[in-house]
mmCIF file of C-alpha atoms in Angstrom:
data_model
loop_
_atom_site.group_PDB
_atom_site.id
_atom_site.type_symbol
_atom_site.label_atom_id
_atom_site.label_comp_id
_atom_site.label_asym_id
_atom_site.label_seq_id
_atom_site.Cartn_x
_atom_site.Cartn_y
_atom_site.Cartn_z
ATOM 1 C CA UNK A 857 20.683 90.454 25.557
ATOM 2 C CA UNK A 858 20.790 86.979 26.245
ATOM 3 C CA UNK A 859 21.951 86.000 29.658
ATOM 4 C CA UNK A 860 22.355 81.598 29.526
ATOM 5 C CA UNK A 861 24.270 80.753 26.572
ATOM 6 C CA UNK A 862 22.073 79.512 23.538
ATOM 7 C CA UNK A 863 23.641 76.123 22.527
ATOM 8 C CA UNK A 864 23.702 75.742 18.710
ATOM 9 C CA UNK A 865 23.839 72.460 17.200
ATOM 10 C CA UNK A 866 25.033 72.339 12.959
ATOM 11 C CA UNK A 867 24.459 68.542 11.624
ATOM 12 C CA UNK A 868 27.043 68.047 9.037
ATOM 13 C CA UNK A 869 27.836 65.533 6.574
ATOM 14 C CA UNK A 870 30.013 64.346 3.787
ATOM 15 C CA UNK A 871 29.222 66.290 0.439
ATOM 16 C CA UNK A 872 27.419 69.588 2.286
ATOM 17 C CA UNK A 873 27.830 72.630 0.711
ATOM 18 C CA UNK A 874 30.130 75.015 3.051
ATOM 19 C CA UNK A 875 28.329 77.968 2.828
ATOM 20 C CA UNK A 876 25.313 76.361 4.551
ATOM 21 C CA UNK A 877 27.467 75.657 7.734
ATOM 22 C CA UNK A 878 29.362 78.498 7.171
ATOM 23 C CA UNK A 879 26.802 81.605 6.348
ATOM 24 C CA UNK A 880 24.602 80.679 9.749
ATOM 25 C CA UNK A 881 27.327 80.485 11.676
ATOM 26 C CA UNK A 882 29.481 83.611 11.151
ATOM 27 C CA UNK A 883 25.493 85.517 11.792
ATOM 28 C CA UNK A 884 25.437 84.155 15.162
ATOM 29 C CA UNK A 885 29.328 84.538 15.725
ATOM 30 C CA UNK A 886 29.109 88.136 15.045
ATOM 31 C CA UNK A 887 26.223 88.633 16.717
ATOM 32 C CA UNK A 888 28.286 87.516 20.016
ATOM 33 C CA UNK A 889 31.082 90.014 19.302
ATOM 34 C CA UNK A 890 27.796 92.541 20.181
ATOM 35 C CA UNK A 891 26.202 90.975 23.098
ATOM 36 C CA UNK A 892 24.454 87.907 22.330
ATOM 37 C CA UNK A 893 25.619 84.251 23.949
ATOM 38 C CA UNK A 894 25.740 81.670 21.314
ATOM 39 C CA UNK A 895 27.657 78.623 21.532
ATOM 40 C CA UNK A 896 28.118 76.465 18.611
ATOM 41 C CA UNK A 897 28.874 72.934 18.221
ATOM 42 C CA UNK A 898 29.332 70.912 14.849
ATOM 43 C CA UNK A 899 27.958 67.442 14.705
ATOM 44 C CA UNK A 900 27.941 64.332 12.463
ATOM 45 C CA UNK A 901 26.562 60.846 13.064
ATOM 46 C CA UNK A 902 29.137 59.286 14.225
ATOM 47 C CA UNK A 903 31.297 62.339 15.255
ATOM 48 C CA UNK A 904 33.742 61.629 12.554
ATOM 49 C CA UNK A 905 35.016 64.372 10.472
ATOM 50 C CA UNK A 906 33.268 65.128 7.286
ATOM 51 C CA UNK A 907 34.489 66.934 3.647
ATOM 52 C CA UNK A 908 32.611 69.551 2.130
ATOM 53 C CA UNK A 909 31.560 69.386 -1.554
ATOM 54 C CA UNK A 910 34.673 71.605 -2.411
ATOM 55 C CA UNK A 911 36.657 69.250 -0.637
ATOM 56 C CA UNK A 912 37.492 70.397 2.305
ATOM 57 C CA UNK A 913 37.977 68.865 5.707
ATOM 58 C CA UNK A 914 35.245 69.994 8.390
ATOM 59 C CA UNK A 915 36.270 69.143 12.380
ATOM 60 C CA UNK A 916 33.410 67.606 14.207
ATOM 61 C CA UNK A 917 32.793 68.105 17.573
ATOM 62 C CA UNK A 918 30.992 65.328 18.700
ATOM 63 C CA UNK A 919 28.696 62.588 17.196
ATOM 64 C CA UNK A 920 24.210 63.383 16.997
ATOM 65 C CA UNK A 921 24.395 61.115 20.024
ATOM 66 C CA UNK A 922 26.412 62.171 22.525
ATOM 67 C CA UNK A 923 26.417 66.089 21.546
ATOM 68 C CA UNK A 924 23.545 66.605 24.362
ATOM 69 C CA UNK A 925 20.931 69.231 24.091
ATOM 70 C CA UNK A 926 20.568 72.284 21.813
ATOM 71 C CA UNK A 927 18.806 75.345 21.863
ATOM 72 C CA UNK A 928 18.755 75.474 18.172
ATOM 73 C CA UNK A 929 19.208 73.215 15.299
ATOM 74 C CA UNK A 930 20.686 73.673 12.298
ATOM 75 C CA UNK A 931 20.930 71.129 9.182
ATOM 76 C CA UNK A 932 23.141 71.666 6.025
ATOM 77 C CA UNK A 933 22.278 71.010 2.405
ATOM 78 C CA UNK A 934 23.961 69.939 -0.221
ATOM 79 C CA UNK A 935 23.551 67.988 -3.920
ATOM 80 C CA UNK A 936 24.325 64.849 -2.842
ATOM 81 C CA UNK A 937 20.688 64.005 -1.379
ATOM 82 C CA UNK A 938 18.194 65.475 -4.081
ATOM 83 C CA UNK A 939 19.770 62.960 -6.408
ATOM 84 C CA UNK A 940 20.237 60.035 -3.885
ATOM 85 C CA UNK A 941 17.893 58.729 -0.816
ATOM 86 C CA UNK A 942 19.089 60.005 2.416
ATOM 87 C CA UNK A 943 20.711 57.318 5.106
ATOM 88 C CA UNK A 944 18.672 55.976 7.633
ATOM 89 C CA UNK A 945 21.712 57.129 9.588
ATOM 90 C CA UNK A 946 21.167 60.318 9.236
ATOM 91 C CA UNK A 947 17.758 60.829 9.068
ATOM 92 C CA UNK A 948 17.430 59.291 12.776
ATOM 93 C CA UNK A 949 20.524 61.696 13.932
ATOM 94 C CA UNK A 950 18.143 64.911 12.598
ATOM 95 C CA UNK A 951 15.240 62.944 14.620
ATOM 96 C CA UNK A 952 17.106 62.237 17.764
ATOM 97 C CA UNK A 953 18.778 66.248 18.041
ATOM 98 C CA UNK A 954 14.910 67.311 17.093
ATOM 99 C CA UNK A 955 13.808 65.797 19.587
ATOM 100 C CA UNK A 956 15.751 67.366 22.201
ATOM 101 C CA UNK A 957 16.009 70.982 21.042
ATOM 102 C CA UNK A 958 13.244 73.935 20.950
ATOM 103 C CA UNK A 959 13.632 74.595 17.088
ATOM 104 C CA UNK A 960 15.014 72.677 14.160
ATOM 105 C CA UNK A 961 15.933 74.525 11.164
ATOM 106 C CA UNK A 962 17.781 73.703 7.509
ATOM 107 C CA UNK A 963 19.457 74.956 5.038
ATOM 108 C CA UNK A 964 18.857 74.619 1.260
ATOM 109 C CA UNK A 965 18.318 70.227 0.580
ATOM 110 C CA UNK A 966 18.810 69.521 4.123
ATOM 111 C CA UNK A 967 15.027 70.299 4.078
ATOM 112 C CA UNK A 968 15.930 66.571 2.738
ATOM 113 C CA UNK A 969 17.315 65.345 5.671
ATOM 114 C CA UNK A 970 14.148 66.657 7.821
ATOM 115 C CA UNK A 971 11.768 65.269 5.280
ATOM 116 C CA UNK A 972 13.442 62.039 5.632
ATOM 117 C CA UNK A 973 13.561 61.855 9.838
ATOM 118 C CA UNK A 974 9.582 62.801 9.386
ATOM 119 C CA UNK A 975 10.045 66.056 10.566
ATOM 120 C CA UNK A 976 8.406 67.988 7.703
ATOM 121 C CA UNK A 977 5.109 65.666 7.774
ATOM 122 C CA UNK A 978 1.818 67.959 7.598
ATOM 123 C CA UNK A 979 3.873 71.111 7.431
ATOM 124 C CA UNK A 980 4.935 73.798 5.114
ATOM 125 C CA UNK A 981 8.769 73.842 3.758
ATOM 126 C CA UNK A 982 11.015 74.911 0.949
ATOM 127 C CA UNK A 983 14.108 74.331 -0.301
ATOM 128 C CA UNK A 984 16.117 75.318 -3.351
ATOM 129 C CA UNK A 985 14.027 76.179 -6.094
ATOM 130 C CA UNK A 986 15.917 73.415 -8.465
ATOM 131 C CA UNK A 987 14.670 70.942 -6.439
ATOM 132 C CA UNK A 988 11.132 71.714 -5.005
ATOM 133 C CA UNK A 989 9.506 69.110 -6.864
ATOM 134 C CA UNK A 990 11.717 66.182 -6.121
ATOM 135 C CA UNK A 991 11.337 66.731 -2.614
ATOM 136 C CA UNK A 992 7.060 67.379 -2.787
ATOM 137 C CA UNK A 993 7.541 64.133 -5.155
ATOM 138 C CA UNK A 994 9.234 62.342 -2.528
ATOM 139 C CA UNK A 995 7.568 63.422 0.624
ATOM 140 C CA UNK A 996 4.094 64.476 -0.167
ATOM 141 C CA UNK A 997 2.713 64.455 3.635
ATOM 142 C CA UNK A 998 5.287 67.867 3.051
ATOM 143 C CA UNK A 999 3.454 71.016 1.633
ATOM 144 C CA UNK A 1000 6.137 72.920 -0.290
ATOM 145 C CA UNK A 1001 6.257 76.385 -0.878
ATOM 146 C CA UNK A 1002 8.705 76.190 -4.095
ATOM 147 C CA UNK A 1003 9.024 80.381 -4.029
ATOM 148 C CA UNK A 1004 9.925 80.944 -0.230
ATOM 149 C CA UNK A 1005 13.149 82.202 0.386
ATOM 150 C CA UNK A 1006 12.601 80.753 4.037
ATOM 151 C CA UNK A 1007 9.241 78.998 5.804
ATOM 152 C CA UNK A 1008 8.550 78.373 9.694
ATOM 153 C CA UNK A 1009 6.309 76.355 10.122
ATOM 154 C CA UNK A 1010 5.571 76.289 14.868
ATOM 155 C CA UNK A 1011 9.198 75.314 15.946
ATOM 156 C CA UNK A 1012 10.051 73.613 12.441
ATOM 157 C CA UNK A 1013 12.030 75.962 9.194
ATOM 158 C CA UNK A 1014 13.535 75.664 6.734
ATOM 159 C CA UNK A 1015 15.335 77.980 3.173
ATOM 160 C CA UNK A 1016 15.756 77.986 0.293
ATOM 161 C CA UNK A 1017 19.550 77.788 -1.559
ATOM 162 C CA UNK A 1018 22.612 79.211 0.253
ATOM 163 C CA UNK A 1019 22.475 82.490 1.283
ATOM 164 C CA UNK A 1020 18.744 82.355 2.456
ATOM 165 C CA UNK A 1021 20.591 80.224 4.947
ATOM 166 C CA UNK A 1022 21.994 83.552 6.008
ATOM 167 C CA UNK A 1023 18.256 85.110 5.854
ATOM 168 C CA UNK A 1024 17.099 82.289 7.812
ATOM 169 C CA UNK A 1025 20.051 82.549 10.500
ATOM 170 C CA UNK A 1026 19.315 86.513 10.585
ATOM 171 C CA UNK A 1027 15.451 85.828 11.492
ATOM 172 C CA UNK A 1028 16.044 83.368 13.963
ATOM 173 C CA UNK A 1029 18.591 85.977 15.735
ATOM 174 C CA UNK A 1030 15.678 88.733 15.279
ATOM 175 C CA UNK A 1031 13.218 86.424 17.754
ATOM 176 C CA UNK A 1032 15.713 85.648 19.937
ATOM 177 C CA UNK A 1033 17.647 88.936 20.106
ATOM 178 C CA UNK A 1034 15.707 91.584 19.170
ATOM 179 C CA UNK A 1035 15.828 94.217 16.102
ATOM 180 C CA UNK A 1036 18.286 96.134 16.832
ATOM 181 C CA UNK A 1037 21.164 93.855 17.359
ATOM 182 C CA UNK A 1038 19.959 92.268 14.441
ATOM 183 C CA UNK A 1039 20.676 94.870 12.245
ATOM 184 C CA UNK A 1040 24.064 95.604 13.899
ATOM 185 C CA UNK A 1041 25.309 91.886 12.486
ATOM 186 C CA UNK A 1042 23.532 92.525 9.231
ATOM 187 C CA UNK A 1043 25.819 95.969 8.641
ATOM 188 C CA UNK A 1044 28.563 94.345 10.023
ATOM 189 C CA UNK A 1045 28.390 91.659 7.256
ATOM 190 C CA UNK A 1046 27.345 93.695 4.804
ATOM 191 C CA UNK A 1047 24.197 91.996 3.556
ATOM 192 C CA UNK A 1048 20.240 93.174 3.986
ATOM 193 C CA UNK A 1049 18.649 92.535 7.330
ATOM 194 C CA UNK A 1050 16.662 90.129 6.323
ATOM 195 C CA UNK A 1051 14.498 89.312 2.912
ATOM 196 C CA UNK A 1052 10.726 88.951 4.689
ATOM 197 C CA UNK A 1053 10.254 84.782 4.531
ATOM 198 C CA UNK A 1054 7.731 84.862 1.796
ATOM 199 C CA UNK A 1055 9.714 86.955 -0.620
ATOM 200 C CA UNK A 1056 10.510 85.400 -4.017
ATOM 201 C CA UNK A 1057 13.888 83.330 -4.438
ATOM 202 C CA UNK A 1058 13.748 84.830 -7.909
ATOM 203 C CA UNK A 1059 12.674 87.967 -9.741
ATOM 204 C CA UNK A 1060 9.834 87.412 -12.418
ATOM 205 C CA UNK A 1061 12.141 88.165 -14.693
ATOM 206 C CA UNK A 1062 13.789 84.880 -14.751
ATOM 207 C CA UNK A 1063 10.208 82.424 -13.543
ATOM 208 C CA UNK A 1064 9.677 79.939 -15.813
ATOM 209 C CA UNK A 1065 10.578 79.740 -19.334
ATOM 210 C CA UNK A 1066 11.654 82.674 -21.813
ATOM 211 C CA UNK A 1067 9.445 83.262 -24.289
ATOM 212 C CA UNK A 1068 9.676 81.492 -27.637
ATOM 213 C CA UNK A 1069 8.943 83.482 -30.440
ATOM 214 C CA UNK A 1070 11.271 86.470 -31.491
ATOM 215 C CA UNK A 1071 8.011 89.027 -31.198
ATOM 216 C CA UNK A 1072 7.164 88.094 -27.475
ATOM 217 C CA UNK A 1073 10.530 88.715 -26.594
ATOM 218 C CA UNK A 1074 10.829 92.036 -28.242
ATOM 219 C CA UNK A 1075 7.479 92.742 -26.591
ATOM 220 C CA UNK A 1076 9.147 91.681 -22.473
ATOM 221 C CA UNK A 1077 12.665 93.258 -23.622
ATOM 222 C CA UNK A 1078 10.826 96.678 -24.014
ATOM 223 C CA UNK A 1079 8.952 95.968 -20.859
ATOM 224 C CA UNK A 1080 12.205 95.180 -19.033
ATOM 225 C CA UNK A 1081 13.921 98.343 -19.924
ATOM 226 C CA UNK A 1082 11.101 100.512 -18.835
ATOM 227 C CA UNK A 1083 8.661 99.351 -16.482
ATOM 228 C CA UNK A 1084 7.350 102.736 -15.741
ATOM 229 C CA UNK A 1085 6.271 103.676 -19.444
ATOM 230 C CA UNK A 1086 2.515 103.000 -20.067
ATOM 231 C CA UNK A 1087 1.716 99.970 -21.266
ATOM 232 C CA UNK A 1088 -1.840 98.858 -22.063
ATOM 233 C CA UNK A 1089 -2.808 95.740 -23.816
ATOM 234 C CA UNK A 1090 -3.264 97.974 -26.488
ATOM 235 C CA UNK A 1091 -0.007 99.445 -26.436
ATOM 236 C CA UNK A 1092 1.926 96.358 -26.206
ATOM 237 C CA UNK A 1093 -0.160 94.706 -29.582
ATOM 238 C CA UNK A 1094 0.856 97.966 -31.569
ATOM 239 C CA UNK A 1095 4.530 97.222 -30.358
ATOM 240 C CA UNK A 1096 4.331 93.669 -31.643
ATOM 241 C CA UNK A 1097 2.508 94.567 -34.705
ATOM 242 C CA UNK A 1098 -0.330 91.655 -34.096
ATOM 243 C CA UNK A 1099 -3.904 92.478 -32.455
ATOM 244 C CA UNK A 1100 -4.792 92.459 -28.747
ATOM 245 C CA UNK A 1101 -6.497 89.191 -28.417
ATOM 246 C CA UNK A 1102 -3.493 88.037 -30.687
ATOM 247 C CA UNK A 1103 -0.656 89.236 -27.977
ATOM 248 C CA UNK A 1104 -2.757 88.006 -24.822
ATOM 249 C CA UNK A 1105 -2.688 84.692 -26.261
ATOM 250 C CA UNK A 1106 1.128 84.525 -26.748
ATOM 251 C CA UNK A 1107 1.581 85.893 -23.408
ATOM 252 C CA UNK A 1108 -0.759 83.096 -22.068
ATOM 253 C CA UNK A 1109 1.050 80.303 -24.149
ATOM 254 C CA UNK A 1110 4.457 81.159 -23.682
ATOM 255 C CA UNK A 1111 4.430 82.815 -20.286
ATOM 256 C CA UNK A 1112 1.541 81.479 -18.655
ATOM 257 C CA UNK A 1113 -0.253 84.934 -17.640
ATOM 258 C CA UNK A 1114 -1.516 88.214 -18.855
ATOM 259 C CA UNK A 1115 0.429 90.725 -20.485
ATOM 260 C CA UNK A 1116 -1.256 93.136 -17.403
ATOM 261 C CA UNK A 1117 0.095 90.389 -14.884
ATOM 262 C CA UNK A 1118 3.598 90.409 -16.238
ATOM 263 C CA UNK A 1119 3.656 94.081 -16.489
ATOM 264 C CA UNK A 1120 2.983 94.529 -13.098
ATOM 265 C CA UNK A 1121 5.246 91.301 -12.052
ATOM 266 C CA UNK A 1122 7.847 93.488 -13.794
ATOM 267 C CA UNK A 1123 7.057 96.482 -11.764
ATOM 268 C CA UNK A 1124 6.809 94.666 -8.516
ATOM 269 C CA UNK A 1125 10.440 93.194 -9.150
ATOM 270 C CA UNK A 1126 12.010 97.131 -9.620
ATOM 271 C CA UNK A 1127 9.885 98.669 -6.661
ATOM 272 C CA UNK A 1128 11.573 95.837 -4.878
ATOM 273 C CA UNK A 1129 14.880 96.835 -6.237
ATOM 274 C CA UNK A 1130 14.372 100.460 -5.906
ATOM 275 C CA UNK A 1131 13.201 100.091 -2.058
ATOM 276 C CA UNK A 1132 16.571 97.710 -0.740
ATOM 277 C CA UNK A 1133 18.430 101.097 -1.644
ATOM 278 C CA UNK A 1134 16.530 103.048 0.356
ATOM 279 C CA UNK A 1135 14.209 104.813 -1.381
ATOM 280 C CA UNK A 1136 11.820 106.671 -0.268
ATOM 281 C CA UNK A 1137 8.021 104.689 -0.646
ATOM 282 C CA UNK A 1138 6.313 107.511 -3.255
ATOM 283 C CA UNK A 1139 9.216 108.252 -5.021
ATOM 284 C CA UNK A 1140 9.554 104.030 -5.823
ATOM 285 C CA UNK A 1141 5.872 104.428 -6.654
ATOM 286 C CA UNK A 1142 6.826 107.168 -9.489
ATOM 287 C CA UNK A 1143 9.747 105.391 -10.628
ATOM 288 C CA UNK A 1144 8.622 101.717 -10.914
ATOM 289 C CA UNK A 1145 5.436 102.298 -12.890
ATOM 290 C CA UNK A 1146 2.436 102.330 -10.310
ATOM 291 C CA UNK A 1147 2.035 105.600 -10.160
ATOM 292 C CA UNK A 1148 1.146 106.249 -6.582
ATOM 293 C CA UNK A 1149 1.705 105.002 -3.194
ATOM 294 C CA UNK A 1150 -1.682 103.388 -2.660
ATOM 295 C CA UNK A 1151 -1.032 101.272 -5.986
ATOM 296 C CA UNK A 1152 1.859 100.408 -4.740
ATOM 297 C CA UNK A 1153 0.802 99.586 -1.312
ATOM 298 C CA UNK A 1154 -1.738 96.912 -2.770
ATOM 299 C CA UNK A 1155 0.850 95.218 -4.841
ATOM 300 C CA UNK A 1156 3.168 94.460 -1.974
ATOM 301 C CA UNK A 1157 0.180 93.532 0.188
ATOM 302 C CA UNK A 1158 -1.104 90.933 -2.723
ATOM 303 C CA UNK A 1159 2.504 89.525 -3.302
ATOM 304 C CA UNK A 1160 4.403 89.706 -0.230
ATOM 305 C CA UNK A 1161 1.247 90.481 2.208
ATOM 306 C CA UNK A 1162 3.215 93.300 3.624
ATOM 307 C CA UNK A 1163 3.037 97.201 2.511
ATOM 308 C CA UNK A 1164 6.298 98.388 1.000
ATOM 309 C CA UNK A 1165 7.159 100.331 4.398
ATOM 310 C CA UNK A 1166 7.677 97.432 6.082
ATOM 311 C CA UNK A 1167 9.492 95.619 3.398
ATOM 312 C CA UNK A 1168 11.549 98.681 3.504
ATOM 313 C CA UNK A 1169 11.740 98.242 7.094
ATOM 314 C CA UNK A 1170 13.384 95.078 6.623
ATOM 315 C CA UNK A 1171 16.799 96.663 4.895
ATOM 316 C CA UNK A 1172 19.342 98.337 6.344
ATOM 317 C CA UNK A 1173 20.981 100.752 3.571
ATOM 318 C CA UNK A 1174 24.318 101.590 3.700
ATOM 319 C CA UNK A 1175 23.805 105.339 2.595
ATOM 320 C CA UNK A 1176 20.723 107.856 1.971
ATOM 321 C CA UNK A 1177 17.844 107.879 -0.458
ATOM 322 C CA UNK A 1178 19.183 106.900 -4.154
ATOM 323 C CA UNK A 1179 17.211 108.361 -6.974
ATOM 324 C CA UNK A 1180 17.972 106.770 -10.034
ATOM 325 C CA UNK A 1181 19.430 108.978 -12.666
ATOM 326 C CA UNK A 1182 17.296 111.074 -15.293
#
């Protein structure tokens, strides 16, 4: 456990979504109620108060200039700055506590606020999904990974929308704590240990558009509602009544991929599912549609570049293996 405290520094402003302050913060308070030494501070340009987008009042505790030196950065998001250019003012406060702290770290569109102080030049970020492409379109010396739920990038991060602000605060207690305490906060507050960085921010379910015609969507429902039946291109034609070259180019139209690819996007998403309750890794196999662990073992290692026992690993459940039921 961590003997010197480890100084935490949350740049606020007017309009910032709560939850971005909030989530973070309450990781690393519970994690001192089990050992750990944080200490956190929150700061604002000028050290003036600020209001959250629901309204409320936050207290400040000192301004970007005279807070002194953190440990750890932390910068909120909120909607105010994907639709409007971020203040000089704040932009050089993000700058000035960078460049006096080991890592630097934001939540949701304050990957805005970094992009804007230069922080994010040359390097890899994300940010909420909605608004990906505004910020490669406005900083494109960034390289934005629009499906991370959180990216580090050497001492630099950044996550995507609201609770991966939580994910994010729950890996950066994992380096600097260890495992085990790690999971100790996560049960406390009732939420997974921590979704692995490069895991989706949403299930393939709901990427991109839905399809357009009334037979391509009969085609995905019956997909949806069992992934584990057998579907072959074959299959799926006879289910939409068209022919096989027919189907494939729907799928490629409409969905932009393969009916194979979504089939085993659709898969992927309920092995997910089926592991974060604890599932054992062969019995997910069997009920998710791949069959057998070794199929499943090269899906997670193409999508997530980890085998599905160390996603696993990642989750605390809260009870024993759950079969789902016949």
């Amino acid at each position: 456990m961590s003997a010197a405290p480890h100084r935490v520094g949350i740049l606020v402003f007017d309009g910032m979504k709560l939850l971005d302050m909030a989530g973070p913060a309450e990781v690393f308070t519970e994690a001192n109620l089990s050992g750990a030494n944080y200490r956190m501070s929150i700061v604002s340009t000028d050290g003036g108060d600020v209001r959250s987008s629901i309204g409320m009042r936050v207290p400040v505790d000192a301004s970007a200039a005279d807070a002194g030196r953190f440990d750890t950065i932390l910068v909120a998001g909120g909607e105010v700055f994907p639709a409007h250019p971020v203040p000089e003012s704040l932009a050089g406060a993000a700058l000035h506590l960078a460049d006096r702290a080991s890592r630097i770290a934001s939540i949701c569109t304050g990957a805005f606020v970094l992009a804007a102080a230069g922080l994010l030049d040359g390097k890899r970020a994300t940010t909420h999904w909605k608004h990906t492409r505004e910020l490669a379109l406005r900083y494109p010396a960034t390289q934005v990974e629009p499906d991370a739920i959180f990216v580090r990038d050497q001492s630099t991060y950044s996550s995507a929308g609201v609770t991966a602000g939580i994910d994010l605060a729950l890996a950066l207690l994992e380096e600097d704590e260890g495992d085990g305490l790690t999971r100790t906060v996560a049960r406390s507050l009732v939420v997974h240990m921590q979704r692995a960085g490069g895991q989706s921010q949403f299930s393939a379910t709901l990427q991109g558009p839905a399809p357009r015609t009334a037979l391509l969507r009969g085609v995905v429902d019956i997909v949806n509602a069992d992934p584990a039946a057998e579907y072959t291109v074959t299959r799926l034609a006879a289910i939409a009544q068209v022919s096989p070259r027919h189907l494939t180019r729907l799928f490629h139209d409409e969905l932009g991929t393969s009916p194979g690819r979504y089939v085993e996007l659709i898969r992927f998403d309920k092995a997910k599912a089926l592991l974060d309750t604890g599932m054992s890794v062969t019995d997910v196999a069997q009920y998710s549609g791949f069959g057998t662990s070794e199929s499943l073992r090269r899906a997670f290692i193409t999508h997530l570049a980890i085998p599905p026992s160390k996603y696993r690993g990642r989750f605390s459940p809260m009870s024993g293996t759950i079969k789902p039921a016949a």
